[in-house]
CSV table of C-alpha atoms and ligand atoms in Angstrom, one decimal:
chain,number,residue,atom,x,y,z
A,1,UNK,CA,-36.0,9.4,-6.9
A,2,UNK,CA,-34.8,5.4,-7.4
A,3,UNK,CA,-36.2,3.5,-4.7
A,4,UNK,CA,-34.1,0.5,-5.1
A,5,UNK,CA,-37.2,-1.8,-3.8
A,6,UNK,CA,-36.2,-3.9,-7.2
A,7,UNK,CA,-33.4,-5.4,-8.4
A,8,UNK,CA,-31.2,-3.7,-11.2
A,9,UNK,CA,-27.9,-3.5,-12.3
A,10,UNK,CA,-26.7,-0.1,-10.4
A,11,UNK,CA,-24.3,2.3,-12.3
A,12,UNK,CA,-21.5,4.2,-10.2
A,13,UNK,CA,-23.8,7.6,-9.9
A,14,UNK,CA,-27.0,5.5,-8.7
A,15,UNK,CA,-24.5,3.4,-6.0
A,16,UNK,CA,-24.5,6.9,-3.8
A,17,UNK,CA,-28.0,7.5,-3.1
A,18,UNK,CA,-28.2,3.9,-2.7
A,19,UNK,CA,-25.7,3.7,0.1
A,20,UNK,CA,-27.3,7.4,1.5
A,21,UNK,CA,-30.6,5.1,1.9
A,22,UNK,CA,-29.8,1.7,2.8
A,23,UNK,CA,-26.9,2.5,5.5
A,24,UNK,CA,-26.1,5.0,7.9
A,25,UNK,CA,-22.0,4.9,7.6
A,26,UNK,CA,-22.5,8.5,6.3
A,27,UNK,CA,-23.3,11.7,7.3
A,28,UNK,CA,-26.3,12.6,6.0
A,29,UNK,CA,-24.9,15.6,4.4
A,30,UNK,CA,-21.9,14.2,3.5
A,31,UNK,CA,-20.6,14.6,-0.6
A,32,UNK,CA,-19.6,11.3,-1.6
A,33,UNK,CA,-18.0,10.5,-4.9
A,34,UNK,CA,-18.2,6.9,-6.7
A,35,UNK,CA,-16.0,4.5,-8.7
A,36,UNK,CA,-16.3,1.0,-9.7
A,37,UNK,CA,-13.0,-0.5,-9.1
A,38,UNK,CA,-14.4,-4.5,-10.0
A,39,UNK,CA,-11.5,-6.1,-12.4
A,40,UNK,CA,-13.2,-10.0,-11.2
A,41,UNK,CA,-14.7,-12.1,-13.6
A,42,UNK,CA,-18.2,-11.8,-11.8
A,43,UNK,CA,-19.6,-8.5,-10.2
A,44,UNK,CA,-19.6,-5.0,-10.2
A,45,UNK,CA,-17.7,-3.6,-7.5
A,46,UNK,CA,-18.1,0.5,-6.7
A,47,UNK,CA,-16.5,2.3,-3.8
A,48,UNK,CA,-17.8,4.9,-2.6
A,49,UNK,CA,-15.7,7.7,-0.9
A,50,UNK,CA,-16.3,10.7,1.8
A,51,UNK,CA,-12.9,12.4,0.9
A,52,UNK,CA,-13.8,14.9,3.7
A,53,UNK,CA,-14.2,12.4,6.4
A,54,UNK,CA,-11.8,10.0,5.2
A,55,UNK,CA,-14.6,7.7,5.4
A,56,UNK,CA,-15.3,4.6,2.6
A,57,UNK,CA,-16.9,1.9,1.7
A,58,UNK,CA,-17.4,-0.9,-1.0
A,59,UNK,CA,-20.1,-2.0,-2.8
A,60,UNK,CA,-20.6,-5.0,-4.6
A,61,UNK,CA,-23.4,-6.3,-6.6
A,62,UNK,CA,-24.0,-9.5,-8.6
A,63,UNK,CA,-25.4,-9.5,-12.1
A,64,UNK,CA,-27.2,-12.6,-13.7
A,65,UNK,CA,-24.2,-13.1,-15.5
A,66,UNK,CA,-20.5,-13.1,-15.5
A,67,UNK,CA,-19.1,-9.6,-16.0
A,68,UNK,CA,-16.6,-10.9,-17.9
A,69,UNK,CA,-18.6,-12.9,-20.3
A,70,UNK,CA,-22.8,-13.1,-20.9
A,71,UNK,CA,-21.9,-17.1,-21.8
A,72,UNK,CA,-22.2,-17.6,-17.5
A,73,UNK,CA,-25.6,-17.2,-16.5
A,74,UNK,CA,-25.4,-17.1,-12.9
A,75,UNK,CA,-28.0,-16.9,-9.7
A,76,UNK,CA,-27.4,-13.8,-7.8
A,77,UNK,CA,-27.6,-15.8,-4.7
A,78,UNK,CA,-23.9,-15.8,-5.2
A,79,UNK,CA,-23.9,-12.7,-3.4
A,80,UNK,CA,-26.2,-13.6,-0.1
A,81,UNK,CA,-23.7,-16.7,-0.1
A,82,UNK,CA,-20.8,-14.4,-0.3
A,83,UNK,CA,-22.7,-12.3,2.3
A,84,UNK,CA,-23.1,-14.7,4.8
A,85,UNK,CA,-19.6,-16.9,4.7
A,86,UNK,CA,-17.7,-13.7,5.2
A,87,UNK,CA,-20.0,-13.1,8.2
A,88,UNK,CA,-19.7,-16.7,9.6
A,89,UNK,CA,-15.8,-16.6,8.4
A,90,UNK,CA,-15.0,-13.0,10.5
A,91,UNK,CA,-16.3,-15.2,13.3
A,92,UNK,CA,-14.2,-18.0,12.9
A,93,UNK,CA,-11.7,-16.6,12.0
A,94,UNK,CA,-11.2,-13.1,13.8
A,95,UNK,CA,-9.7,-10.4,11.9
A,96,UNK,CA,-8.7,-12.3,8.6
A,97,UNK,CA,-11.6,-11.1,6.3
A,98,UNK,CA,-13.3,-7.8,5.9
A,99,UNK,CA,-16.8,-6.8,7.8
A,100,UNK,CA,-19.6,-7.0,6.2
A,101,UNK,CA,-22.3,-3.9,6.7
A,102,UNK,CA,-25.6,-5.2,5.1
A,103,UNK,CA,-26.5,-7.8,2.8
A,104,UNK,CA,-28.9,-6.9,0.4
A,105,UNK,CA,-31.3,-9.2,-1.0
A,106,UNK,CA,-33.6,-6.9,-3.2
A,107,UNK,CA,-30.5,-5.2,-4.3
A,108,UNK,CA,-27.9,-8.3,-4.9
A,109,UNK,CA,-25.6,-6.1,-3.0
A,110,UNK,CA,-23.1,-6.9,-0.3
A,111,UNK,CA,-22.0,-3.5,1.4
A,112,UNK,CA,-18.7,-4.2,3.3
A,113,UNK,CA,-15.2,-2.7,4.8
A,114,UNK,CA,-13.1,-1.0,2.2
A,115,UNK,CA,-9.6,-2.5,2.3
A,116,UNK,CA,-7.9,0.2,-0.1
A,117,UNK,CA,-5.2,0.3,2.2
A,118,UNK,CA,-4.3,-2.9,0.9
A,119,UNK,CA,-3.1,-4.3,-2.5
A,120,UNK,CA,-4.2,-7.7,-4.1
A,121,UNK,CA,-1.7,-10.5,-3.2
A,122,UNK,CA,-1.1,-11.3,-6.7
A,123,UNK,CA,-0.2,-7.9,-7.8
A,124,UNK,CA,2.2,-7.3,-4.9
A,125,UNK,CA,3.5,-10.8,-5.2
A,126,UNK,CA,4.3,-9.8,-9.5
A,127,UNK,CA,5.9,-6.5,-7.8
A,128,UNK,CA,8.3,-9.1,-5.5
A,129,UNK,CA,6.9,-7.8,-2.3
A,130,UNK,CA,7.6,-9.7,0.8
A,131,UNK,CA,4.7,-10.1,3.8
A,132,UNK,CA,6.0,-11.6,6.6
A,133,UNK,CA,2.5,-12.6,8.2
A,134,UNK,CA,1.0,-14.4,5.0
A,135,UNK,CA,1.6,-18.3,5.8
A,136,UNK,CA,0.6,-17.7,9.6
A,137,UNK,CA,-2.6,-15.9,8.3
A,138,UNK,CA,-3.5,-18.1,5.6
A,139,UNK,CA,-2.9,-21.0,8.0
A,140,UNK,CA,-5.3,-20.0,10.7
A,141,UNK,CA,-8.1,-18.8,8.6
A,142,UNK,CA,-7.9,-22.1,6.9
A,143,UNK,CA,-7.6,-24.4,9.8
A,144,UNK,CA,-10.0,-22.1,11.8
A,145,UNK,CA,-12.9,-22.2,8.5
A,146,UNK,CA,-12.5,-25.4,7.2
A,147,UNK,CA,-11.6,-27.6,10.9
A,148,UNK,CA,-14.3,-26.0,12.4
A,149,UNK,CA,-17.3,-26.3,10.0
A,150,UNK,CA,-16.7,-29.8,9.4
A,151,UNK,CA,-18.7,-33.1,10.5
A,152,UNK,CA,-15.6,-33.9,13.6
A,153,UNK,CA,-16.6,-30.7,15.1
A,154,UNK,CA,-20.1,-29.4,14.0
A,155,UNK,CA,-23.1,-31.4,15.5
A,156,UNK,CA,-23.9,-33.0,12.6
A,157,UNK,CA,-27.5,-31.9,12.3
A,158,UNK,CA,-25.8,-28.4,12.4
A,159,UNK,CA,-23.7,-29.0,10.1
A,160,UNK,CA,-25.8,-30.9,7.4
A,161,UNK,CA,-28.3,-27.4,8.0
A,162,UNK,CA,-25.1,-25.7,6.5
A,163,UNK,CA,-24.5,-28.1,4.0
A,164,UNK,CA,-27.7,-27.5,2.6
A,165,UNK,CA,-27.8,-23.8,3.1
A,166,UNK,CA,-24.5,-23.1,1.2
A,167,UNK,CA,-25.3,-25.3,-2.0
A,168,UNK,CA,-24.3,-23.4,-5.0
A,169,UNK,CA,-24.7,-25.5,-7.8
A,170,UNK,CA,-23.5,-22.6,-11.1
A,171,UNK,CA,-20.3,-21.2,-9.2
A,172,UNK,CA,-19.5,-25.2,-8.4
A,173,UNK,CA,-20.4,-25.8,-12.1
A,174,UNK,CA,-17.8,-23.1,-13.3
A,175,UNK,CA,-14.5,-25.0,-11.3
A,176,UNK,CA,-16.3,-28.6,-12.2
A,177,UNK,CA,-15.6,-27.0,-16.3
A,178,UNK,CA,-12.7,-24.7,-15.9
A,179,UNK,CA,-11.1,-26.9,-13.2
A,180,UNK,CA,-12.0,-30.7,-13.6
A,181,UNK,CA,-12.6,-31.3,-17.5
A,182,UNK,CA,-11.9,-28.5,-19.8
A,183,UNK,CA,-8.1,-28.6,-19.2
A,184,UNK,CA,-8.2,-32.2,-19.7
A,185,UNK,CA,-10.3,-32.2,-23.0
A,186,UNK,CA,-10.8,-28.9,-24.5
A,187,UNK,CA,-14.2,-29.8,-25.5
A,188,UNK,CA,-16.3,-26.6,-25.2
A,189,UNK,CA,-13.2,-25.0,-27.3
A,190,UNK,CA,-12.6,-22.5,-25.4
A,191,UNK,CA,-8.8,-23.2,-23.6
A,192,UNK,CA,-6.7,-20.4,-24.6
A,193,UNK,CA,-3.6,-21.8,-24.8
A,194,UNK,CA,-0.2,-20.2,-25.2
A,195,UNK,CA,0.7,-20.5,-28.9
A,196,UNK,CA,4.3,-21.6,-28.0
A,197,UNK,CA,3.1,-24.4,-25.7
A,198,UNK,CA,0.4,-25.6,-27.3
A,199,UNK,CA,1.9,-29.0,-29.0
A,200,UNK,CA,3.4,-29.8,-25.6
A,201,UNK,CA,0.4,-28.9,-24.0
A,202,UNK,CA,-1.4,-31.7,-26.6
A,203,UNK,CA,0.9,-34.0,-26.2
A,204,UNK,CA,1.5,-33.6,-21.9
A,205,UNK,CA,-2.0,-32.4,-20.6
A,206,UNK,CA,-4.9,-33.9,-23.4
A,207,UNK,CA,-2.6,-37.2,-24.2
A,208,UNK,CA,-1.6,-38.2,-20.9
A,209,UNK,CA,-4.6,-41.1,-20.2
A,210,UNK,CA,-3.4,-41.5,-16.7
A,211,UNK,CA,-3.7,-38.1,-15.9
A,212,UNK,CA,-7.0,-37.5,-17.4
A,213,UNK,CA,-8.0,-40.7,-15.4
A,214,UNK,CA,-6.9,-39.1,-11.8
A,215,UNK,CA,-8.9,-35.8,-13.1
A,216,UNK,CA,-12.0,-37.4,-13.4
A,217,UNK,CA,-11.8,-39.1,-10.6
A,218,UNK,CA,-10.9,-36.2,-8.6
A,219,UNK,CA,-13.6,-34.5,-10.5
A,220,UNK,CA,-16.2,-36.3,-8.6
A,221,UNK,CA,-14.6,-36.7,-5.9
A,222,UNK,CA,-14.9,-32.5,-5.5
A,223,UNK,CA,-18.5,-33.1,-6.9
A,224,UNK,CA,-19.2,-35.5,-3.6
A,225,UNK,CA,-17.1,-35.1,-0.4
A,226,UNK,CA,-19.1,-32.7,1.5
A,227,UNK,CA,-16.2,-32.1,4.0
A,228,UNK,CA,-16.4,-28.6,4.8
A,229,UNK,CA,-17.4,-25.2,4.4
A,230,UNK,CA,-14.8,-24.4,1.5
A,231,UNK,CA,-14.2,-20.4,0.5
A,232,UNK,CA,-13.9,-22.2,-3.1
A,233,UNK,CA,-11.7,-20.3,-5.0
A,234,UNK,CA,-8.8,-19.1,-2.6
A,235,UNK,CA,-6.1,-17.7,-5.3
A,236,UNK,CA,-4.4,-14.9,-5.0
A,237,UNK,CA,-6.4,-12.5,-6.2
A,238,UNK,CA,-8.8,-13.2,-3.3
A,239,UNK,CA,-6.2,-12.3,-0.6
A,240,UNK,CA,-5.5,-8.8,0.3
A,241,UNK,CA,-2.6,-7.8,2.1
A,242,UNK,CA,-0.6,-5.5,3.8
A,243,UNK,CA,3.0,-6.1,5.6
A,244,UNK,CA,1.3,-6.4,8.7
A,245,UNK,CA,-2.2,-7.8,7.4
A,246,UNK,CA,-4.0,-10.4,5.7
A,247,UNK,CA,-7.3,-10.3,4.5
A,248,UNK,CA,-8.8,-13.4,2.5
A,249,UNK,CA,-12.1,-12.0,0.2
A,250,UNK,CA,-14.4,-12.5,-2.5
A,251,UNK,CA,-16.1,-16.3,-1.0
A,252,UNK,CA,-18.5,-16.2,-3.5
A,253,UNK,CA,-17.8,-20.0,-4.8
A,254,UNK,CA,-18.3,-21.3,-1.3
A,255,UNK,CA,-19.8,-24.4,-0.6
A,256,UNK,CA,-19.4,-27.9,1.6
A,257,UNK,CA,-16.5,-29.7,-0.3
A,258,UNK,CA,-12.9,-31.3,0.2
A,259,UNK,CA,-10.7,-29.2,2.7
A,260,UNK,CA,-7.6,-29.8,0.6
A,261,UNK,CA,-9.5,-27.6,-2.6
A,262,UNK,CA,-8.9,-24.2,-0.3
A,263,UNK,CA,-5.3,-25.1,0.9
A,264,UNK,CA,-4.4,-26.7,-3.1
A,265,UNK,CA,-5.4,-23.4,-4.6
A,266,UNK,CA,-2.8,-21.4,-1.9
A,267,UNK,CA,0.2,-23.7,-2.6
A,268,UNK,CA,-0.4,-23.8,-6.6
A,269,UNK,CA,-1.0,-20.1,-6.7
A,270,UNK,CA,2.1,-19.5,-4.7
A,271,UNK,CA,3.9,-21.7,-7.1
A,272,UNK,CA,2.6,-19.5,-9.8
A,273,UNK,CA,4.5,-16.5,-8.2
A,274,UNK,CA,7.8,-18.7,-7.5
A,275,UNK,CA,7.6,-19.7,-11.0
A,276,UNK,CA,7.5,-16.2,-12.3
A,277,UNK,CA,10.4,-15.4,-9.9
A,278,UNK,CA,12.5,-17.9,-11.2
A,279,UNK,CA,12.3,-17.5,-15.0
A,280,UNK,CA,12.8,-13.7,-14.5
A,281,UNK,CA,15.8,-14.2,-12.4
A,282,UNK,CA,13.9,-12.0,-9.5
A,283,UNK,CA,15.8,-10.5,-6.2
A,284,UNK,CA,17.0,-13.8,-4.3
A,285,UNK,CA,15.7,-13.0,-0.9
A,286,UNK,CA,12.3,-12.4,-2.2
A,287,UNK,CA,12.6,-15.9,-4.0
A,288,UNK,CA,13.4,-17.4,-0.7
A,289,UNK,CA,10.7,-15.6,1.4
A,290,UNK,CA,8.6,-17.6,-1.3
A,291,UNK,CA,9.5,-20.9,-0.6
A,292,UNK,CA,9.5,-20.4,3.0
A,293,UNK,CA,5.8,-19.8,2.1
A,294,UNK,CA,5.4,-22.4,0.8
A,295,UNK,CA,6.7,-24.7,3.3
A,296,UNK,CA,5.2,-23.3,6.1
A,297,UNK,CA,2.0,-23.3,4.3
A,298,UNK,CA,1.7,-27.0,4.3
A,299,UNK,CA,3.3,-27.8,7.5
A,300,UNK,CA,1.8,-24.8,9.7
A,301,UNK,CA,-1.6,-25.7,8.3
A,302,UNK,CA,-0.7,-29.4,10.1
A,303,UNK,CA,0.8,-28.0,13.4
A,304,UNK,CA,-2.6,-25.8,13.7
A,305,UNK,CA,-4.8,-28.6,12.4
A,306,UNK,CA,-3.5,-31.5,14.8
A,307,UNK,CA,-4.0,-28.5,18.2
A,308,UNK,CA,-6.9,-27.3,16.8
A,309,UNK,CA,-8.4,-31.2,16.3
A,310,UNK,CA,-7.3,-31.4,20.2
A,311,UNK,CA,-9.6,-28.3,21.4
A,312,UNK,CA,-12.0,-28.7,19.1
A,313,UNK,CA,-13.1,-32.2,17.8
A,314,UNK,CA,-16.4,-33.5,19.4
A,315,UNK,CA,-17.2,-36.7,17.3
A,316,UNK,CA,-17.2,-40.0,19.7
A,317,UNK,CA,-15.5,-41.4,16.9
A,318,UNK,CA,-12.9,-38.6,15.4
A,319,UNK,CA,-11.3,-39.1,18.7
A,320,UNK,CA,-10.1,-42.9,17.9
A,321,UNK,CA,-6.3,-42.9,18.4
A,322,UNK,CA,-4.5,-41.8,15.4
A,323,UNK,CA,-7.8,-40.5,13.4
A,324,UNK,CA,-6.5,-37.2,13.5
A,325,UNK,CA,-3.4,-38.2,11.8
A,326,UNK,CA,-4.7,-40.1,9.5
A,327,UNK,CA,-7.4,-37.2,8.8
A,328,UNK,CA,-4.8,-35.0,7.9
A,329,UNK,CA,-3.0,-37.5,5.8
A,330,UNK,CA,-6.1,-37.5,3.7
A,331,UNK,CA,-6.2,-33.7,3.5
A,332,UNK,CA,-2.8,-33.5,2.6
A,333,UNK,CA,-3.6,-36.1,0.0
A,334,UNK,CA,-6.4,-33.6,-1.7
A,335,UNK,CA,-4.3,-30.6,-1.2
A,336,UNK,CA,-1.3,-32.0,-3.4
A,337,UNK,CA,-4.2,-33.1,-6.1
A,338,UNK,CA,-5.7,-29.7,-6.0
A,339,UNK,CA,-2.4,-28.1,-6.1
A,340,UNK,CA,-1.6,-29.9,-8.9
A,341,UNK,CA,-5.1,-29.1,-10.7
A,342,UNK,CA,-5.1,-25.4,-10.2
A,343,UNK,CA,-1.8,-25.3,-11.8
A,344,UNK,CA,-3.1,-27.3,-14.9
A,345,UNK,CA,-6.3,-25.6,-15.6
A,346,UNK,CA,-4.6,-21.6,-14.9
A,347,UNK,CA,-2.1,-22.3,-17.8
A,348,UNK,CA,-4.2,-25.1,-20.2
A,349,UNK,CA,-7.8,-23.8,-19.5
A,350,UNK,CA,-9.8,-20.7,-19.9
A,351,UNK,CA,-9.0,-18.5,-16.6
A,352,UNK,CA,-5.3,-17.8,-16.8
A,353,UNK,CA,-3.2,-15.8,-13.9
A,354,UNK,CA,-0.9,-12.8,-14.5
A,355,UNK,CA,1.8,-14.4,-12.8
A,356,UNK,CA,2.6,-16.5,-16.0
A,357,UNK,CA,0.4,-14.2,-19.1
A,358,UNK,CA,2.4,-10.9,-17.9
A,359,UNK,CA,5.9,-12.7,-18.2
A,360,UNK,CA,7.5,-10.4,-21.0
A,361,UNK,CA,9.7,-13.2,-23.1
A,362,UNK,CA,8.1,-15.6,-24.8
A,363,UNK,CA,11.0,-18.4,-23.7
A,364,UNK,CA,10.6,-17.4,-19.9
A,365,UNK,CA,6.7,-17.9,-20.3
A,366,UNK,CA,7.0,-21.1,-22.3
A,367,UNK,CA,9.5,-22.2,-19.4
A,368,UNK,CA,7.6,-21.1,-17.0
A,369,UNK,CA,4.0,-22.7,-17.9
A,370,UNK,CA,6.1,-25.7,-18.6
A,371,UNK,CA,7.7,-25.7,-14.5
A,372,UNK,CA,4.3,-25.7,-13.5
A,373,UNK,CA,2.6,-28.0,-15.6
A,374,UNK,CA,5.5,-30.9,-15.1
A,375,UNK,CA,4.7,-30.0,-11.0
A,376,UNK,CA,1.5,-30.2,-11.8
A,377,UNK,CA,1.3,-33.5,-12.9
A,378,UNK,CA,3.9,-35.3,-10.1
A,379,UNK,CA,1.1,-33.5,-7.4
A,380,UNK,CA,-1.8,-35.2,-9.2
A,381,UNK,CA,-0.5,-38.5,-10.3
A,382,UNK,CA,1.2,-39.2,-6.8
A,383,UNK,CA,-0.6,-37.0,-4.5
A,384,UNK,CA,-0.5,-39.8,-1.4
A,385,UNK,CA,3.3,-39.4,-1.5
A,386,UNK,CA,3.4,-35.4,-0.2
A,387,UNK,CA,2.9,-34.5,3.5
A,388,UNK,CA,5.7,-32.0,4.2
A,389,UNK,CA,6.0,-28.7,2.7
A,390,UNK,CA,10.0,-29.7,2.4
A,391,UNK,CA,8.1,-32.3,-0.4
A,392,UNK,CA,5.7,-30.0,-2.2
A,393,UNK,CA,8.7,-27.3,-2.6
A,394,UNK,CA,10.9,-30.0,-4.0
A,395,UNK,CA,8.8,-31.1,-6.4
A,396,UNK,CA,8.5,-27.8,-8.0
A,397,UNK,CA,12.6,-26.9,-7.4
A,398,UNK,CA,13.0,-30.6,-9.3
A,399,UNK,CA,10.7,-29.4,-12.2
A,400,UNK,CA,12.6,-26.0,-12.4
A,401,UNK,CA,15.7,-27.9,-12.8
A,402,UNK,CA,14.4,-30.5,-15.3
A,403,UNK,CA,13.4,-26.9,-17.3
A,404,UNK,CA,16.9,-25.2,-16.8
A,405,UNK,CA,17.0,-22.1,-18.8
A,406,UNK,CA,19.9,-20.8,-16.5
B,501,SR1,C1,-15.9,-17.4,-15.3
B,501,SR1,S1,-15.1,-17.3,-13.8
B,501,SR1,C2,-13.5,-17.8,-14.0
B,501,SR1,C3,-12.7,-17.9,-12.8
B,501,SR1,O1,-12.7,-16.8,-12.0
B,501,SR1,C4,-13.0,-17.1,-10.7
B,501,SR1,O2,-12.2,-16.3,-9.8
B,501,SR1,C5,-12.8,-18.5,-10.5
B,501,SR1,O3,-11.4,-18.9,-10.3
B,501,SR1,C6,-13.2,-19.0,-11.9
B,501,SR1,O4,-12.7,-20.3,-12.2
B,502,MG,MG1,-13.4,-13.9,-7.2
């Protein structure tokens, strides 16, 4: 009998007597069957069934490196981290991520609430499906995380106690490479670009010194600012959804960094999806729905930001007249940078999105990439200039136009 008193990398029949000893969400006599469902980049991900209850669960465990590729060596700490910011997120922000059961630090194993009832944003955004709820949802958990865990609120002892207790140097490595150089250089040689795009890619992304300049400054810039407590890597494949539900996942990359990396990665992923809809010629309405999402992504995230800065702040000096404004202004600032940089490094780095690499003609998918990346660039090189989500959707609608395929 496996005692699980040290670490290994579980298969899906040793995953049931592990959850039989280390929880008691089953009935002792209950026959439970066991899948691993994990398509990420990082972990192994089981979940483990009581058909005859109607009862599950989800189990995930971290390796020492990347499922996807024994060239990341990663701590497993990844997963305590992961552990712990859904736990302190769930309180923050009530409803909007799933519970965690036990954290497991022999193991590497987070056990938490299965959320099979719900689909993966970006495969129901590639299907054209419409959620109502998403901007609202997104919006609060992100004020309600990132507000609340910062230096304006948190006592600042606190909050450096945080700081220090979510540093996580090899995820933060991964975005300073796959985000902040290699789609800028290419000089690990590993950027998989799209044949067809590749010259303009050259001659737009890797010969553009002024770009590359505002990379590496926002490179360090990520590297430094300490803002808040960041999910790190909130695409959307970490959002899972239902039409009335919204649950944001997989915080393994957390750590204390700029506000505007979380709310950059919504809006560029988002673009992704418009993108895709547009080049395809997709159902109008579900078009529209998107750039209402995008809107409201930017200017409910303000609304909630300046009430919740009202209720919440407790810094002497945060409550100078007209800090909070121009507090947001500077978020706003990083959000259309990271907006911009998450859209460069998806299409001319290594970690592509389905959004653009399932597009089925090669001229839409050349078109599309190319909407994205001419965006991309506007958000990074004049980021100060967007504070409305009227302006970040125009910039991409102005891109799409300058790319007319219709
Ligand atoms: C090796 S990890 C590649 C990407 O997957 C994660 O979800 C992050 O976005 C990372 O950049
Ligand atoms: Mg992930």
């Amino acid at each position: 009998m496996i005692n699980f008193n040290s670490y290994f990398l579980m298969n899906a029949e040793e995953v049931i007597p592990y959850v039989k000893a280390k929880t008691d969400f089953f009935d002792n006599e209950a026959s439970l069957s066991c899948d691993e469902i994990g398509d990420g980049n990082l972990n192994y991900v089981f979940r483990v069934r009581d058909e005859q209850a109607g009862k599950s669960l989800i189990v995930k465990q971290a390796g020492d490196t990347a499922r996807i590729s024994d060239e990341f060596k990663l701590s497993t700490n990844r997963i305590r981290i992961e552990s712990n910011v859904l736990r302190l997120e769930g309180e923050l922000a009530p409803g909007l991520v799933p519970d965690v059961y036990l954290y497991d630090d022999v193991m590497n194993c987070c056990v938490m609430e299965d959320l099979s009832d719900h689909t993966i944003l970006r495969t129901a955004l590639n299907e054209g499906r419409i959620f109502p709820k998403l901007a609202d949802d997104l919006t609060t958990f992100m004020v309600n995380t990132l507000l609340l865990t910062s230096d304006v609120v948190m006592e600042h002892k606190a909050k450096k106690a945080l700081v220090q207790d979510y540093i996580n140097p090899e995820l933060c490595e991964i975005s300073e490479d796959l985000v902040y150089s290699e789609p800028f250089t290419d000089h690990n040689s590993r950027n998989d670009l799209f044949p067809s795009n590749k010259d303009w890619i050259e001659e737009n992304i890797y010969g553009d010194d002024q770009l590359r300049f505002e990379a590496a400054k926002l490179k360090f810039a990520f590297m430094t600012n300490a803002q808040a407590l960041v999910h790190g890597d909130l695409h959307s494949g970490s959002v899972f959804v239902k039409e009335d539900s919204t649950k944001v996942i997989d915080p393994e990359f957390a750590f204390y960094g700029p506000m505007g990396y979380d709310i950059g990665n919504v809006i560029a992923n988002l673009m992704f999806a418009w993108s895709r809809a547009y080049v395809t010629n997709a159902d109008e309405k579900y078009s529209e729905w998107l750039e209402q999402t995008i809107t409201d992504s930017v200017d409910l995230f303000s609304e909630k930001f300046l009430v919740s800065w009202k209720e919440n702040v407790t810094d002497i000096m945060a409550k100078e007249q007209g800090f909070d404004r121009w507090y947001l202004d500077t978020v706003l600032q990083d959000t259309a940078s990271v907006t911009g940089m998450e859209m460069i490094r998806r299409i001319a780095g290594l970690a592509k999105v389905k959004d653009l690499t399932s597009i089925a003609t090669e001229e839409q998918r050349v078109t599309a990439e190319r909407i994205c990346l001419t965006a991309a660039k506007q958000f990074v090189l004049n980021a100060a200039e967007y504070k409305t989500g009227k302006q970040f959707l125009e910039v991409l609608k102005n891109s799409a136009s300058s790319h007319n395929m219709r």
